Tab-separated table of C-alpha atoms in Angstrom:
chain	number	residue	atom	x	y	z
A	1138	MET	CA	-183.533	-121.677	116.366
A	1139	SER	CA	-180.726	-122.368	114.024
A	1140	GLY	CA	-182.596	-120.746	111.194
A	1141	ALA	CA	-183.257	-117.641	113.119
A	1142	GLY	CA	-179.683	-117.467	114.311
A	1143	GLY	CA	-178.334	-117.905	110.768
A	1144	THR	CA	-180.576	-115.157	109.492
A	1145	ALA	CA	-179.373	-112.816	112.186
A	1146	THR	CA	-175.751	-113.592	111.411
A	1147	ALA	CA	-176.284	-112.948	107.705
A	1148	ARG	CA	-177.879	-109.610	108.456
A	1149	LEU	CA	-174.939	-108.629	110.626
A	1150	ASP	CA	-172.501	-109.654	107.894
A	1151	THR	CA	-174.445	-107.718	105.302
A	1152	ALA	CA	-174.653	-104.692	107.488
A	1153	ALA	CA	-170.954	-104.877	108.247
A	1154	GLY	CA	-170.135	-105.138	104.532
A	1155	ASP	CA	-172.173	-102.055	103.729
A	1156	ILE	CA	-170.062	-99.874	106.061
A	1157	PRO	CA	-167.378	-98.091	103.915
A	1158	VAL	CA	-163.763	-98.164	105.012
A	1159	ASP	CA	-162.946	-94.542	105.909
A	1160	THR	CA	-159.182	-93.999	106.363
A	1161	PRO	CA	-158.249	-90.629	107.922
A	1162	ARG	CA	-156.895	-88.087	105.377
A	1163	LEU	CA	-153.518	-87.268	107.023
A	1164	PRO	CA	-152.340	-90.867	107.473
A	1165	ALA	CA	-153.414	-91.606	103.908
A	1166	ARG	CA	-151.369	-88.730	102.514
A	1167	GLU	CA	-148.332	-89.716	104.565
A	1168	ALA	CA	-148.639	-93.261	103.315
A	1169	ALA	CA	-148.841	-92.066	99.705
A	1170	GLU	CA	-145.825	-89.791	100.119
A	1171	SER	CA	-143.859	-92.591	101.721
A	1172	GLU	CA	-144.709	-94.886	98.858
A	1173	LEU	CA	-143.846	-92.315	96.163
A	1174	SER	CA	-140.529	-91.499	97.827
A	1175	ARG	CA	-139.182	-94.936	97.125
A	1176	PRO	CA	-136.175	-94.854	94.700
A	1177	MET	CA	-137.891	-97.059	92.177
A	1178	TYR	CA	-140.237	-94.186	91.273
A	1179	HIS	CA	-137.364	-91.673	90.655
A	1180	GLU	CA	-134.846	-93.604	88.593
A	1181	ASN	CA	-135.516	-91.493	85.484
A	1182	ASP	CA	-135.903	-88.086	87.162
A	1183	PRO	CA	-133.587	-85.291	85.824
A	1184	ASN	CA	-130.661	-84.328	88.027
A	1185	PHE	CA	-130.156	-80.908	89.603
A	1186	LEU	CA	-128.228	-79.507	86.621
A	1187	GLN	CA	-130.845	-80.677	84.159
A	1188	ARG	CA	-133.615	-79.129	86.245
A	1189	ALA	CA	-131.713	-75.851	86.452
A	1190	LEU	CA	-131.148	-75.813	82.681
A	1191	ASN	CA	-134.800	-76.573	82.046
A	1192	GLN	CA	-135.837	-73.671	84.277
A	1193	PHE	CA	-133.348	-71.383	82.529
A	1194	TRP	CA	-134.563	-72.236	79.043
A	1195	ASP	CA	-138.148	-71.861	80.213
A	1196	TRP	CA	-137.234	-68.375	81.411
A	1197	VAL	CA	-135.519	-67.534	78.090
A	1198	ALA	CA	-138.528	-68.787	76.182
A	1199	GLY	CA	-140.779	-66.619	78.340
A	1200	VAL	CA	-138.630	-63.556	77.655
A	1201	PHE	CA	-138.711	-64.138	73.895
A	1202	ASP	CA	-142.432	-64.765	73.986
A	1203	ALA	CA	-142.958	-61.488	75.817
A	1204	ALA	CA	-140.683	-59.646	73.384
A	1205	ALA	CA	-142.392	-61.200	70.408
A	1206	GLY	CA	-145.752	-60.127	71.764
A	1207	ALA	CA	-144.534	-56.549	72.210
A	1208	ALA	CA	-142.629	-56.286	68.904
A	1209	PRO	CA	-144.486	-55.119	65.788
A	1210	GLY	CA	-145.286	-58.086	63.599
A	1211	GLY	CA	-144.916	-60.683	66.327
A	1212	PRO	CA	-142.075	-63.247	66.118
A	1213	ALA	CA	-141.179	-62.215	62.569
A	1214	GLY	CA	-140.817	-58.588	63.628
A	1215	LEU	CA	-138.645	-59.622	66.574
A	1216	ALA	CA	-136.366	-61.607	64.256
A	1217	VAL	CA	-135.977	-58.565	62.004
A	1218	LEU	CA	-135.072	-56.382	64.991
A	1219	VAL	CA	-132.436	-58.886	66.144
A	1220	VAL	CA	-130.879	-58.952	62.671
A	1221	VAL	CA	-130.819	-55.143	62.546
A	1222	VAL	CA	-129.128	-54.902	65.967
A	1223	ILE	CA	-126.484	-57.474	64.978
A	1224	GLY	CA	-125.853	-55.606	61.731
A	1225	LEU	CA	-125.389	-52.296	63.541
A	1226	ALA	CA	-122.988	-53.873	66.032
A	1227	ALA	CA	-120.946	-55.412	63.218
A	1228	ALA	CA	-120.814	-52.090	61.375
A	1229	LEU	CA	-119.609	-50.254	64.471
A	1230	TRP	CA	-116.981	-52.917	65.131
A	1231	TRP	CA	-115.728	-52.678	61.542
A	1232	ARG	CA	-115.716	-48.876	61.617
A	1233	LEU	CA	-114.086	-48.397	65.008
A	1234	GLY	CA	-111.967	-51.537	65.131
A	1235	THR	CA	-110.818	-53.252	68.271
A	1236	PRO	CA	-111.005	-50.908	71.267
A	1237	LYS	CA	-107.600	-49.559	72.209
A	1238	HIS	CA	-106.335	-47.800	75.254
A	1239	SER	CA	-106.194	-44.181	74.170
A	1240	SER	CA	-104.992	-42.903	77.505
A	1241	ARG	CA	-101.571	-43.635	78.873
A	1242	SER	CA	-101.630	-46.099	81.751
A	1243	ALA	CA	-99.117	-46.710	84.508
A	1244	ASP	CA	-97.223	-48.914	82.065
A	1245	ALA	CA	-96.971	-46.276	79.345
A	1246	LEU	CA	-93.212	-45.990	79.715
A	1247	PHE	CA	-92.125	-48.896	81.874
A	1248	ASP	CA	-93.100	-52.524	81.706
A	1249	SER	CA	-95.449	-54.030	84.287
A	1250	ASP	CA	-93.043	-56.758	85.427
A	1251	GLY	CA	-91.666	-54.662	88.280
A	1252	PRO	CA	-89.183	-51.798	88.491
A	1253	ARG	CA	-85.739	-52.266	86.966
A	1254	SER	CA	-82.631	-50.178	87.299
A	1255	ALA	CA	-81.123	-48.028	84.591
A	1256	ALA	CA	-78.284	-50.533	84.252
A	1257	GLN	CA	-80.785	-53.328	83.640
A	1258	HIS	CA	-82.600	-51.321	80.976
A	1259	ARG	CA	-79.275	-50.505	79.305
A	1260	ALA	CA	-78.288	-54.166	79.302
A	1261	ALA	CA	-81.635	-55.112	77.755
A	1262	ALA	CA	-81.221	-52.385	75.128
A	1263	GLU	CA	-77.750	-53.624	74.186
A	1264	ALA	CA	-79.032	-57.192	73.929
A	1265	HIS	CA	-81.801	-56.102	71.567
A	1266	ALA	CA	-79.353	-54.059	69.519
A	1267	ALA	CA	-76.991	-57.010	69.212
A	1268	ALA	CA	-79.911	-59.031	67.820
A	1269	LEU	CA	-80.813	-56.153	65.442
A	1270	ARG	CA	-84.135	-55.612	67.209
A	1271	TRP	CA	-83.916	-51.840	66.941
A	1272	THR	CA	-87.494	-51.097	67.998
A	1273	GLU	CA	-87.094	-52.911	71.303
A	1274	ALA	CA	-83.621	-51.414	71.714
A	1275	VAL	CA	-85.007	-47.882	71.375
A	1276	GLN	CA	-87.744	-48.597	73.908
A	1277	GLU	CA	-85.329	-49.983	76.475
A	1278	ARG	CA	-82.834	-47.159	75.960
A	1279	MET	CA	-85.502	-44.537	76.558
A	1280	ARG	CA	-86.491	-46.345	79.728
A	1281	ALA	CA	-82.842	-46.393	80.779
A	1282	ILE	CA	-82.619	-42.610	80.271
A	1283	VAL	CA	-85.689	-41.904	82.412
A	1284	ARG	CA	-84.726	-44.408	85.093
A	1285	SER	CA	-81.239	-42.926	85.295
A	1286	LEU	CA	-82.705	-39.460	85.819
A	1287	GLU	CA	-84.918	-40.854	88.574
A	1288	GLU	CA	-81.964	-42.547	90.241
A	1289	ARG	CA	-80.083	-39.232	90.208
A	1290	ALA	CA	-83.116	-37.498	91.771
A	1291	LEU	CA	-83.504	-35.272	88.718
A	1292	LEU	CA	-86.959	-36.763	88.230
A	1293	ASP	CA	-89.361	-37.886	90.912
A	1294	PRO	CA	-90.256	-41.577	90.444
A	1295	ARG	CA	-93.788	-41.669	89.059
A	1296	PRO	CA	-95.210	-44.865	87.508
A	1297	GLY	CA	-97.753	-43.083	85.300
A	1298	ARG	CA	-95.252	-40.769	83.654
A	1299	THR	CA	-95.099	-40.865	79.857
A	1300	ALA	CA	-92.004	-40.375	77.723
A	1301	ASP	CA	-93.181	-36.890	76.689
A	1302	GLU	CA	-93.772	-35.870	80.288
A	1303	ALA	CA	-90.373	-37.193	81.336
A	1304	ALA	CA	-88.662	-35.257	78.548
A	1305	ALA	CA	-90.454	-32.022	79.474
A	1306	GLU	CA	-89.665	-32.372	83.166
A	1307	ALA	CA	-86.043	-33.350	82.583
A	1308	GLY	CA	-85.594	-30.381	80.255
A	1309	ARG	CA	-86.117	-28.004	83.166
A	1310	THR	CA	-83.008	-29.235	84.973
A	1311	LEU	CA	-81.071	-30.138	81.823
A	1312	PRO	CA	-82.021	-27.278	79.490
A	1313	GLU	CA	-79.154	-27.892	77.073
A	1314	HIS	CA	-80.609	-31.302	76.251
A	1315	THR	CA	-84.278	-30.297	76.028
A	1316	ALA	CA	-84.587	-30.638	72.257
A	1317	ARG	CA	-82.856	-34.017	72.147
A	1318	LEU	CA	-84.928	-35.310	75.046
A	1319	ARG	CA	-88.101	-34.412	73.162
A	1320	THR	CA	-86.776	-36.105	70.022
A	1321	ALA	CA	-85.993	-39.228	72.046
A	1322	ALA	CA	-89.493	-39.238	73.543
A	1323	ARG	CA	-90.983	-38.831	70.061
A	1324	SER	CA	-88.967	-41.795	68.810
A	1325	PHE	CA	-90.233	-43.883	71.709
A	1326	ASP	CA	-93.852	-42.912	71.022
A	1327	ASP	CA	-93.496	-43.571	67.282
A	1328	VAL	CA	-92.313	-47.154	67.742
A	1329	THR	CA	-94.486	-47.921	70.776
A	1330	TYR	CA	-97.814	-46.352	69.793
A	1331	GLY	CA	-97.408	-45.254	66.170
A	1332	GLY	CA	-96.581	-48.664	64.753
A	1333	ARG	CA	-93.282	-47.493	63.261
A	1334	THR	CA	-90.075	-49.501	63.140
A	1335	ALA	CA	-86.861	-48.094	64.555
A	1336	ASP	CA	-83.498	-48.390	62.858
A	1337	GLN	CA	-79.893	-48.430	63.987
A	1338	SER	CA	-79.423	-44.671	63.721
A	1339	ALA	CA	-82.402	-44.021	66.002
A	1340	TYR	CA	-80.985	-46.343	68.622
A	1341	LEU	CA	-77.460	-44.898	68.411
A	1342	SER	CA	-78.910	-41.411	68.869
A	1343	LEU	CA	-80.612	-42.441	72.107
A	1344	ARG	CA	-77.522	-44.292	73.248
A	1345	THR	CA	-75.355	-41.207	72.776
A	1346	LEU	CA	-77.909	-39.045	74.586
A	1347	ASP	CA	-78.004	-41.516	77.480
A	1348	LEU	CA	-74.206	-41.394	77.889
A	1349	GLU	CA	-74.143	-37.595	77.721
A	1350	LEU	CA	-76.960	-37.186	80.212
A	1351	ASP	CA	-75.158	-39.482	82.614
A	1352	GLU	CA	-72.348	-36.914	82.826
A	1353	ALA	CA	-74.393	-33.740	82.468
A	1354	LYS	CA	-74.624	-31.313	85.368
A	1355	PRO	CA	-78.189	-30.301	86.223
A	1356	LEU	CA	-79.387	-26.731	86.472
A	1357	LEU	CA	-80.358	-26.362	90.108
A	1358	PRO	CA	-83.234	-24.048	91.147
A	1359	GLY	CA	-82.038	-20.463	91.477
A	1360	THR	CA	-78.935	-21.107	89.360
A	1361	SER	CA	-78.419	-19.384	86.025
A	1362	ARG	CA	-77.267	-21.306	82.988
A	1363	GLY	CA	-73.899	-19.594	82.974
A	1364	ALA	CA	-73.127	-20.906	86.438
A	1365	THR	CA	-73.437	-24.572	85.432
A	1366	GLY	CA	-70.318	-24.751	83.307
């Protein structure tokens, strides 16, 4: 009896051992993900910035690979093209120089630090003259002339007006000073845009013109020149 029972038990054990352990797929995957999410497995992972940089450089490498494949001669041909483009850019830069504003902006005549009165421009001009900075003195005196004409309503305030435009417009109401106004505007342009240096005589000429214009009587519309005396 015991022998038969032992044999039966052994068969059951053997049969039970032959049955494979079959864990369902979803719980197994969740268990693996839970295990791999532990911090100990990610201590040496790159941070967000490093991952972004790696993706960027991978993209750059892909672009260059594509360009090299399309360029004649492969990578060597691409390198030659890059050198040629850089050489052309350098030649253009040397030939044309640093880009400059060729058109007059709203600050062509007045500074961009806010409007100032004619008296303030005159004071600045005198301060520059006292320090023998004749170029700056000429600039400020021309601004004083135009601002004074605006304050007297002989010129409409207009931020984009240039010295030449101001002289031409002022000459219509002050015809006796037209030539000197144009000379003053030319002096301003020469030292501001032409790279020239003003001297004492240039400043004194503008100063005298400023004082005379301050007392000049304008030629009103419909009035002849003989009636302005």
